[in-house]
Amino acid sequence: AQTVTQSQPEMSVQEAETVTLSCTYDTSESDYYLFWYKQPPSRQMILVIRQEAYKQQNATENRFSVNFQKAAKSFSLKISDSQLGDAAMYFCALMDSNYQLIWGAGTKLIIKP
Amino acid sequence: DTEVTQTPKHLVMGMTNKKSLKCEQHMGHRAMYWYKQKAKKPPELMFVYSYEKLSINESVPSRFSPECPNSSLLNLHLHALQPEDSALYLCASSQGQGVTYGYTFGSGTRLTVV
């Protein structure tokens, strides 16, 4: 069975600092896709970043970047220059061979002003 | 238009009521999804429609009845719900069920069953 694990229920960071959210996964597939979604109090689930497993280069979207370690099955999210608007639940997700999302439990990110 | 619009935003219903949730997108996406999300938990997949046909039903109780009248619209009909069905119901869409760009989500309907 495919699983996604987020071991940090909650993280906090000072505004303007950098924070890294951890995610590990397990799959027997060789080709798959990984995602980080953000869910602020407004409730909408927003796609932050996407990584294709066959690409070795880590995905980057502005202040958001990932550290993708395929052999270790690790997919961490780094947020640079944290802003108050980054406060949210962050979910890591794996897309399986049926194109369904397998979700992690989520990490609540708190930004301290 | 790059949004998925869900109505209503909040709904309170009794256990004997019948109500419907509505989801609309105009991005030309051909796959649409219903998810149920409990507080501080990840979303749980309920139904998938691909090209307006139901392709996945994750063993959801029959008191939840999905409908896809056209490629832009997805409904979830509710009848005889239980208090434990209280949750955030999220709709999502993607370019196709086999496309891996990720999903676009709506803001959800917060449902309370009394």
PDB file of C-alpha atoms in Angstrom:
ATOM      1  CA  ALA A   1       0.000   0.000   0.000  1.00  0.00           C
ATOM      2  CA  GLN A   2       1.147   3.498  -0.739  1.00  0.00           C
ATOM      3  CA  THR A   3       1.515   5.832   2.209  1.00  0.00           C
ATOM      4  CA  VAL A   4       2.495   9.416   2.902  1.00  0.00           C
ATOM      5  CA  THR A   5       3.820  10.445   6.310  1.00  0.00           C
ATOM      6  CA  GLN A   6       4.153  13.933   7.728  1.00  0.00           C
ATOM      7  CA  SER A   7       5.774  13.584  11.123  1.00  0.00           C
ATOM      8  CA  GLN A   8       5.402  17.206  12.236  1.00  0.00           C
ATOM      9  CA  PRO A   9       1.840  17.982  13.375  1.00  0.00           C
ATOM     10  CA  GLU A  10       2.801  21.615  13.953  1.00  0.00           C
ATOM     11  CA  MET A  11       5.697  23.908  13.102  1.00  0.00           C
ATOM     12  CA  SER A  12       6.315  27.546  13.909  1.00  0.00           C
ATOM     13  CA  VAL A  13       8.688  30.042  12.343  1.00  0.00           C
ATOM     14  CA  GLN A  14       9.544  33.691  12.772  1.00  0.00           C
ATOM     15  CA  GLU A  15       8.387  35.954   9.981  1.00  0.00           C
ATOM     16  CA  ALA A  16      11.074  36.353   7.286  1.00  0.00           C
ATOM     17  CA  GLU A  17      12.868  33.171   8.410  1.00  0.00           C
ATOM     18  CA  THR A  18      13.093  29.864   6.569  1.00  0.00           C
ATOM     19  CA  VAL A  19      11.214  26.719   7.544  1.00  0.00           C
ATOM     20  CA  THR A  20      11.280  23.157   6.225  1.00  0.00           C
ATOM     21  CA  LEU A  21       8.308  20.797   6.376  1.00  0.00           C
ATOM     22  CA  SER A  22       9.039  17.087   6.196  1.00  0.00           C
ATOM     23  CA  CYS A  23       7.297  14.411   4.154  1.00  0.00           C
ATOM     24  CA  THR A  24       8.207  10.804   3.512  1.00  0.00           C
ATOM     25  CA  TYR A  25       6.321   8.361   1.357  1.00  0.00           C
ATOM     26  CA  ASP A  26       6.256   4.771   0.308  1.00  0.00           C
ATOM     27  CA  THR A  27       5.368   3.480  -3.116  1.00  0.00           C
ATOM     28  CA  SER A  28       6.364   0.601  -5.330  1.00  0.00           C
ATOM     29  CA  GLU A  29       5.813   2.686  -8.457  1.00  0.00           C
ATOM     30  CA  SER A  30       8.811   3.924 -10.419  1.00  0.00           C
ATOM     31  CA  ASP A  31       6.983   6.857 -11.940  1.00  0.00           C
ATOM     32  CA  TYR A  32       4.761   9.029  -9.769  1.00  0.00           C
ATOM     33  CA  TYR A  33       4.012  12.608  -8.821  1.00  0.00           C
ATOM     34  CA  LEU A  34       4.280  14.421  -5.532  1.00  0.00           C
ATOM     35  CA  PHE A  35       2.494  17.553  -4.416  1.00  0.00           C
ATOM     36  CA  TRP A  36       2.405  20.054  -1.598  1.00  0.00           C
ATOM     37  CA  TYR A  37      -0.950  21.673  -0.949  1.00  0.00           C
ATOM     38  CA  LYS A  38      -1.675  24.554   1.378  1.00  0.00           C
ATOM     39  CA  GLN A  39      -5.014  25.005   3.171  1.00  0.00           C
ATOM     40  CA  PRO A  40      -5.381  28.370   4.920  1.00  0.00           C
ATOM     41  CA  PRO A  41      -8.286  29.179   7.253  1.00  0.00           C
ATOM     42  CA  SER A  42     -10.245  30.211   4.160  1.00  0.00           C
ATOM     43  CA  ARG A  43     -10.443  26.412   3.579  1.00  0.00           C
ATOM     44  CA  GLN A  44      -9.476  26.350  -0.082  1.00  0.00           C
ATOM     45  CA  MET A  45      -6.846  23.735  -0.872  1.00  0.00           C
ATOM     46  CA  ILE A  46      -4.168  25.477  -2.959  1.00  0.00           C
ATOM     47  CA  LEU A  47      -1.485  23.693  -4.964  1.00  0.00           C
ATOM     48  CA  VAL A  48       1.927  24.984  -3.839  1.00  0.00           C
ATOM     49  CA  ILE A  49       4.337  22.863  -5.812  1.00  0.00           C
ATOM     50  CA  ARG A  50       4.494  19.693  -7.903  1.00  0.00           C
ATOM     51  CA  GLN A  51       7.366  17.274  -8.481  1.00  0.00           C
ATOM     52  CA  GLU A  52       7.649  14.577 -11.128  1.00  0.00           C
ATOM     53  CA  ALA A  53       9.557  11.603  -9.764  1.00  0.00           C
ATOM     54  CA  TYR A  54      11.504  10.995 -12.963  1.00  0.00           C
ATOM     55  CA  LYS A  55      12.941  14.501 -12.805  1.00  0.00           C
ATOM     56  CA  GLN A  56      15.996  14.785 -10.591  1.00  0.00           C
ATOM     57  CA  GLN A  57      15.850  18.558 -10.474  1.00  0.00           C
ATOM     58  CA  ASN A  58      14.020  19.902  -7.437  1.00  0.00           C
ATOM     59  CA  ALA A  59      10.897  21.934  -8.205  1.00  0.00           C
ATOM     60  CA  THR A  60      10.834  25.608  -7.243  1.00  0.00           C
ATOM     61  CA  GLU A  61       8.016  28.147  -7.145  1.00  0.00           C
ATOM     62  CA  ASN A  62       9.145  31.568  -5.964  1.00  0.00           C
ATOM     63  CA  ARG A  63       9.788  31.256  -2.185  1.00  0.00           C
ATOM     64  CA  PHE A  64       8.787  27.586  -2.153  1.00  0.00           C
ATOM     65  CA  SER A  65      11.186  24.805  -3.061  1.00  0.00           C
ATOM     66  CA  VAL A  66      11.406  21.086  -2.457  1.00  0.00           C
ATOM     67  CA  ASN A  67      14.210  18.745  -1.529  1.00  0.00           C
ATOM     68  CA  PHE A  68      13.312  15.557  -3.386  1.00  0.00           C
ATOM     69  CA  GLN A  69      15.360  12.529  -2.389  1.00  0.00           C
ATOM     70  CA  LYS A  70      13.967   9.647  -4.447  1.00  0.00           C
ATOM     71  CA  ALA A  71      16.117   6.902  -2.954  1.00  0.00           C
ATOM     72  CA  ALA A  72      15.187   7.984   0.557  1.00  0.00           C
ATOM     73  CA  LYS A  73      11.555   8.576  -0.487  1.00  0.00           C
ATOM     74  CA  SER A  74      11.658  12.005   1.038  1.00  0.00           C
ATOM     75  CA  PHE A  75       9.951  15.159  -0.240  1.00  0.00           C
ATOM     76  CA  SER A  76      10.417  18.134   2.059  1.00  0.00           C
ATOM     77  CA  LEU A  77       9.121  21.655   1.445  1.00  0.00           C
ATOM     78  CA  LYS A  78      11.251  24.698   2.171  1.00  0.00           C
ATOM     79  CA  ILE A  79       9.597  28.075   2.592  1.00  0.00           C
ATOM     80  CA  SER A  80      11.993  31.009   2.442  1.00  0.00           C
ATOM     81  CA  ASP A  81      11.297  34.505   3.767  1.00  0.00           C
ATOM     82  CA  SER A  82       8.171  33.305   5.586  1.00  0.00           C
ATOM     83  CA  GLN A  83       5.214  35.650   5.452  1.00  0.00           C
ATOM     84  CA  LEU A  84       2.113  35.908   7.622  1.00  0.00           C
ATOM     85  CA  GLY A  85       0.047  34.730   4.660  1.00  0.00           C
ATOM     86  CA  ASP A  86       1.937  31.433   4.668  1.00  0.00           C
ATOM     87  CA  ALA A  87       0.157  30.373   7.863  1.00  0.00           C
ATOM     88  CA  ALA A  88      -1.902  27.309   6.950  1.00  0.00           C
ATOM     89  CA  MET A  89      -2.172  23.534   7.042  1.00  0.00           C
ATOM     90  CA  TYR A  90       0.273  22.010   4.593  1.00  0.00           C
ATOM     91  CA  PHE A  91      -0.478  18.620   3.094  1.00  0.00           C
ATOM     92  CA  CYS A  92       1.946  16.427   1.218  1.00  0.00           C
ATOM     93  CA  ALA A  93       0.330  14.129  -1.359  1.00  0.00           C
ATOM     94  CA  LEU A  94       1.353  11.332  -3.709  1.00  0.00           C
ATOM     95  CA  MET A  95      -0.512  10.642  -6.926  1.00  0.00           C
ATOM     96  CA  ASP A  96      -0.881   6.907  -7.425  1.00  0.00           C
ATOM     97  CA  SER A  97      -1.110   4.899 -10.639  1.00  0.00           C
ATOM     98  CA  ASN A  98      -4.900   5.373 -10.603  1.00  0.00           C
ATOM     99  CA  TYR A  99      -4.306   9.138 -10.540  1.00  0.00           C
ATOM    100  CA  GLN A 100      -5.747   9.426  -7.051  1.00  0.00           C
ATOM    101  CA  LEU A 101      -4.116  11.499  -4.335  1.00  0.00           C
ATOM    102  CA  ILE A 102      -2.749   9.768  -1.237  1.00  0.00           C
ATOM    103  CA  TRP A 103      -2.543  12.393   1.480  1.00  0.00           C
ATOM    104  CA  GLY A 104      -0.313  12.908   4.489  1.00  0.00           C
ATOM    105  CA  ALA A 105      -1.832  13.903   7.834  1.00  0.00           C
ATOM    106  CA  GLY A 106      -0.817  17.533   7.441  1.00  0.00           C
ATOM    107  CA  THR A 107       1.430  20.027   9.225  1.00  0.00           C
ATOM    108  CA  LYS A 108       0.057  23.199  10.750  1.00  0.00           C
ATOM    109  CA  LEU A 109       2.435  26.092  10.073  1.00  0.00           C
ATOM    110  CA  ILE A 110       2.353  29.060  12.439  1.00  0.00           C
ATOM    111  CA  ILE A 111       4.096  32.298  11.492  1.00  0.00           C
ATOM    112  CA  LYS A 112       5.226  34.461  14.401  1.00  0.00           C
ATOM    113  CA  PRO A 113       5.269  38.204  13.657  1.00  0.00           C
TER     114      PRO A 113
ATOM    115  CA  ASP B   1     -11.757  31.733 -15.084  1.00  0.00           C
ATOM    116  CA  THR B   2      -9.425  29.585 -12.999  1.00  0.00           C
ATOM    117  CA  GLU B   3     -11.753  28.823 -10.115  1.00  0.00           C
ATOM    118  CA  VAL B   4     -13.917  26.088  -8.756  1.00  0.00           C
ATOM    119  CA  THR B   5     -17.019  27.634  -7.200  1.00  0.00           C
ATOM    120  CA  GLN B   6     -18.944  25.837  -4.484  1.00  0.00           C
ATOM    121  CA  THR B   7     -22.330  26.800  -3.080  1.00  0.00           C
ATOM    122  CA  PRO B   8     -23.519  27.175  -0.439  1.00  0.00           C
ATOM    123  CA  LYS B   9     -20.522  28.021   1.741  1.00  0.00           C
ATOM    124  CA  HIS B  10     -22.351  26.910   4.884  1.00  0.00           C
ATOM    125  CA  LEU B  11     -25.281  24.552   5.317  1.00  0.00           C
ATOM    126  CA  VAL B  12     -27.151  23.394   8.404  1.00  0.00           C
ATOM    127  CA  MET B  13     -29.638  20.598   7.870  1.00  0.00           C
ATOM    128  CA  GLY B  14     -31.742  18.259   9.915  1.00  0.00           C
ATOM    129  CA  MET B  15     -31.455  14.514   9.625  1.00  0.00           C
ATOM    130  CA  THR B  16     -34.703  14.293   7.666  1.00  0.00           C
ATOM    131  CA  ASN B  17     -33.895  17.076   5.215  1.00  0.00           C
ATOM    132  CA  LYS B  18     -32.910  16.826   1.568  1.00  0.00           C
ATOM    133  CA  LYS B  19     -30.345  19.318   0.329  1.00  0.00           C
ATOM    134  CA  SER B  20     -27.830  19.629  -2.486  1.00  0.00           C
ATOM    135  CA  LEU B  21     -24.300  20.952  -2.770  1.00  0.00           C
ATOM    136  CA  LYS B  22     -23.252  22.538  -6.025  1.00  0.00           C
ATOM    137  CA  CYS B  23     -19.847  22.781  -7.687  1.00  0.00           C
ATOM    138  CA  GLU B  24     -19.045  24.634 -10.899  1.00  0.00           C
ATOM    139  CA  GLN B  25     -15.911  25.143 -13.006  1.00  0.00           C
ATOM    140  CA  HIS B  26     -15.367  26.773 -16.384  1.00  0.00           C
ATOM    141  CA  MET B  27     -11.776  25.726 -17.012  1.00  0.00           C
ATOM    142  CA  GLY B  28     -12.689  22.959 -19.437  1.00  0.00           C
ATOM    143  CA  HIS B  29     -11.609  20.342 -16.908  1.00  0.00           C
ATOM    144  CA  ARG B  30     -13.019  16.891 -17.663  1.00  0.00           C
ATOM    145  CA  ALA B  31     -12.565  15.260 -14.259  1.00  0.00           C
ATOM    146  CA  MET B  32     -14.382  16.387 -11.134  1.00  0.00           C
ATOM    147  CA  TYR B  33     -14.153  15.122  -7.568  1.00  0.00           C
ATOM    148  CA  TRP B  34     -16.004  15.224  -4.263  1.00  0.00           C
ATOM    149  CA  TYR B  35     -13.998  15.021  -1.056  1.00  0.00           C
ATOM    150  CA  LYS B  36     -15.063  14.970   2.591  1.00  0.00           C
ATOM    151  CA  GLN B  37     -12.746  16.590   5.122  1.00  0.00           C
ATOM    152  CA  LYS B  38     -13.005  16.396   8.889  1.00  0.00           C
ATOM    153  CA  ALA B  39     -11.325  19.025  11.045  1.00  0.00           C
ATOM    154  CA  LYS B  40      -7.500  18.838  11.055  1.00  0.00           C
ATOM    155  CA  LYS B  41      -7.567  15.774   8.776  1.00  0.00           C
ATOM    156  CA  PRO B  42      -6.672  15.331   5.117  1.00  0.00           C
ATOM    157  CA  PRO B  43      -9.470  15.093   2.554  1.00  0.00           C
ATOM    158  CA  GLU B  44     -11.100  11.718   1.902  1.00  0.00           C
ATOM    159  CA  LEU B  45     -12.109  10.921  -1.646  1.00  0.00           C
ATOM    160  CA  MET B  46     -15.819  10.206  -2.147  1.00  0.00           C
ATOM    161  CA  PHE B  47     -16.549  10.279  -5.884  1.00  0.00           C
ATOM    162  CA  VAL B  48     -14.775  10.859  -9.188  1.00  0.00           C
ATOM    163  CA  TYR B  49     -16.458  11.851 -12.425  1.00  0.00           C
ATOM    164  CA  SER B  50     -14.498  11.551 -15.638  1.00  0.00           C
ATOM    165  CA  TYR B  51     -16.060  12.914 -18.820  1.00  0.00           C
ATOM    166  CA  GLU B  52     -19.367  13.236 -16.952  1.00  0.00           C
ATOM    167  CA  LYS B  53     -19.445   9.566 -16.011  1.00  0.00           C
ATOM    168  CA  LEU B  54     -19.007   8.256 -12.496  1.00  0.00           C
ATOM    169  CA  SER B  55     -15.700   6.438 -12.491  1.00  0.00           C
ATOM    170  CA  ILE B  56     -14.997   6.005  -8.794  1.00  0.00           C
ATOM    171  CA  ASN B  57     -17.304   5.624  -5.803  1.00  0.00           C
ATOM    172  CA  GLU B  58     -15.284   5.056  -2.651  1.00  0.00           C
ATOM    173  CA  SER B  59     -17.967   2.973  -0.913  1.00  0.00           C
ATOM    174  CA  VAL B  60     -19.870   6.065   0.092  1.00  0.00           C
ATOM    175  CA  PRO B  61     -23.258   5.516   1.823  1.00  0.00           C
ATOM    176  CA  SER B  62     -26.283   5.911  -0.438  1.00  0.00           C
ATOM    177  CA  ARG B  63     -27.465   8.946   1.524  1.00  0.00           C
ATOM    178  CA  PHE B  64     -24.889  10.782  -0.618  1.00  0.00           C
ATOM    179  CA  SER B  65     -25.857  10.860  -4.279  1.00  0.00           C
ATOM    180  CA  PRO B  66     -23.608  12.557  -6.849  1.00  0.00           C
ATOM    181  CA  GLU B  67     -24.753  13.950 -10.159  1.00  0.00           C
ATOM    182  CA  CYS B  68     -22.860  15.453 -13.079  1.00  0.00           C
ATOM    183  CA  PRO B  69     -25.402  17.179 -15.358  1.00  0.00           C
ATOM    184  CA  ASN B  70     -22.723  18.568 -17.696  1.00  0.00           C
ATOM    185  CA  SER B  71     -18.994  19.007 -17.956  1.00  0.00           C
ATOM    186  CA  SER B  72     -19.006  22.179 -15.847  1.00  0.00           C
ATOM    187  CA  LEU B  73     -21.325  21.207 -13.046  1.00  0.00           C
ATOM    188  CA  LEU B  74     -21.195  18.673 -10.228  1.00  0.00           C
ATOM    189  CA  ASN B  75     -23.857  18.206  -7.576  1.00  0.00           C
ATOM    190  CA  LEU B  76     -23.969  16.233  -4.366  1.00  0.00           C
ATOM    191  CA  HIS B  77     -27.474  15.375  -3.193  1.00  0.00           C
ATOM    192  CA  LEU B  78     -27.880  14.765   0.518  1.00  0.00           C
ATOM    193  CA  HIS B  79     -30.686  12.870   2.210  1.00  0.00           C
ATOM    194  CA  ALA B  80     -31.202  11.446   5.689  1.00  0.00           C
ATOM    195  CA  LEU B  81     -27.729  12.379   6.851  1.00  0.00           C
ATOM    196  CA  GLN B  82     -26.290  11.577  10.251  1.00  0.00           C
ATOM    197  CA  PRO B  83     -24.523  13.972  12.645  1.00  0.00           C
ATOM    198  CA  GLU B  84     -21.216  12.236  11.861  1.00  0.00           C
ATOM    199  CA  ASP B  85     -21.601  13.432   8.264  1.00  0.00           C
ATOM    200  CA  SER B  86     -20.894  16.964   9.476  1.00  0.00           C
ATOM    201  CA  ALA B  87     -17.709  18.028   7.696  1.00  0.00           C
ATOM    202  CA  LEU B  88     -16.217  20.262   5.038  1.00  0.00           C
ATOM    203  CA  TYR B  89     -17.142  19.018   1.564  1.00  0.00           C
ATOM    204  CA  LEU B  90     -14.617  19.948  -1.067  1.00  0.00           C
ATOM    205  CA  CYS B  91     -15.052  19.835  -4.798  1.00  0.00           C
ATOM    206  CA  ALA B  92     -12.059  19.658  -7.125  1.00  0.00           C
ATOM    207  CA  SER B  93     -11.412  19.426 -10.834  1.00  0.00           C
ATOM    208  CA  SER B  94      -8.522  18.446 -13.085  1.00  0.00           C
ATOM    209  CA  GLN B  95      -7.853  18.523 -16.804  1.00  0.00           C
ATOM    210  CA  GLY B  96      -8.521  14.822 -16.949  1.00  0.00           C
ATOM    211  CA  GLN B  97      -8.443  11.862 -14.638  1.00  0.00           C
ATOM    212  CA  GLY B  98      -5.164  10.749 -16.109  1.00  0.00           C
ATOM    213  CA  VAL B  99      -3.527  14.138 -15.971  1.00  0.00           C
ATOM    214  CA  THR B 100      -0.964  14.781 -13.306  1.00  0.00           C
ATOM    215  CA  TYR B 101      -0.932  18.544 -12.972  1.00  0.00           C
ATOM    216  CA  GLY B 102      -2.776  18.389  -9.695  1.00  0.00           C
ATOM    217  CA  TYR B 103      -6.277  19.412  -8.813  1.00  0.00           C
ATOM    218  CA  THR B 104      -7.984  22.805  -8.501  1.00  0.00           C
ATOM    219  CA  PHE B 105     -10.112  22.902  -5.362  1.00  0.00           C
ATOM    220  CA  GLY B 106     -13.088  24.973  -4.359  1.00  0.00           C
ATOM    221  CA  SER B 107     -13.427  26.611  -0.947  1.00  0.00           C
ATOM    222  CA  GLY B 108     -15.811  23.957   0.242  1.00  0.00           C
ATOM    223  CA  THR B 109     -19.202  23.745   1.884  1.00  0.00           C
ATOM    224  CA  ARG B 110     -19.202  23.525   5.677  1.00  0.00           C
ATOM    225  CA  LEU B 111     -22.024  21.105   6.451  1.00  0.00           C
ATOM    226  CA  THR B 112     -23.564  20.696   9.897  1.00  0.00           C
ATOM    227  CA  VAL B 113     -26.142  17.971  10.468  1.00  0.00           C
ATOM    228  CA  VAL B 114     -28.356  18.514  13.500  1.00  0.00           C
TER     229      VAL B 114
END
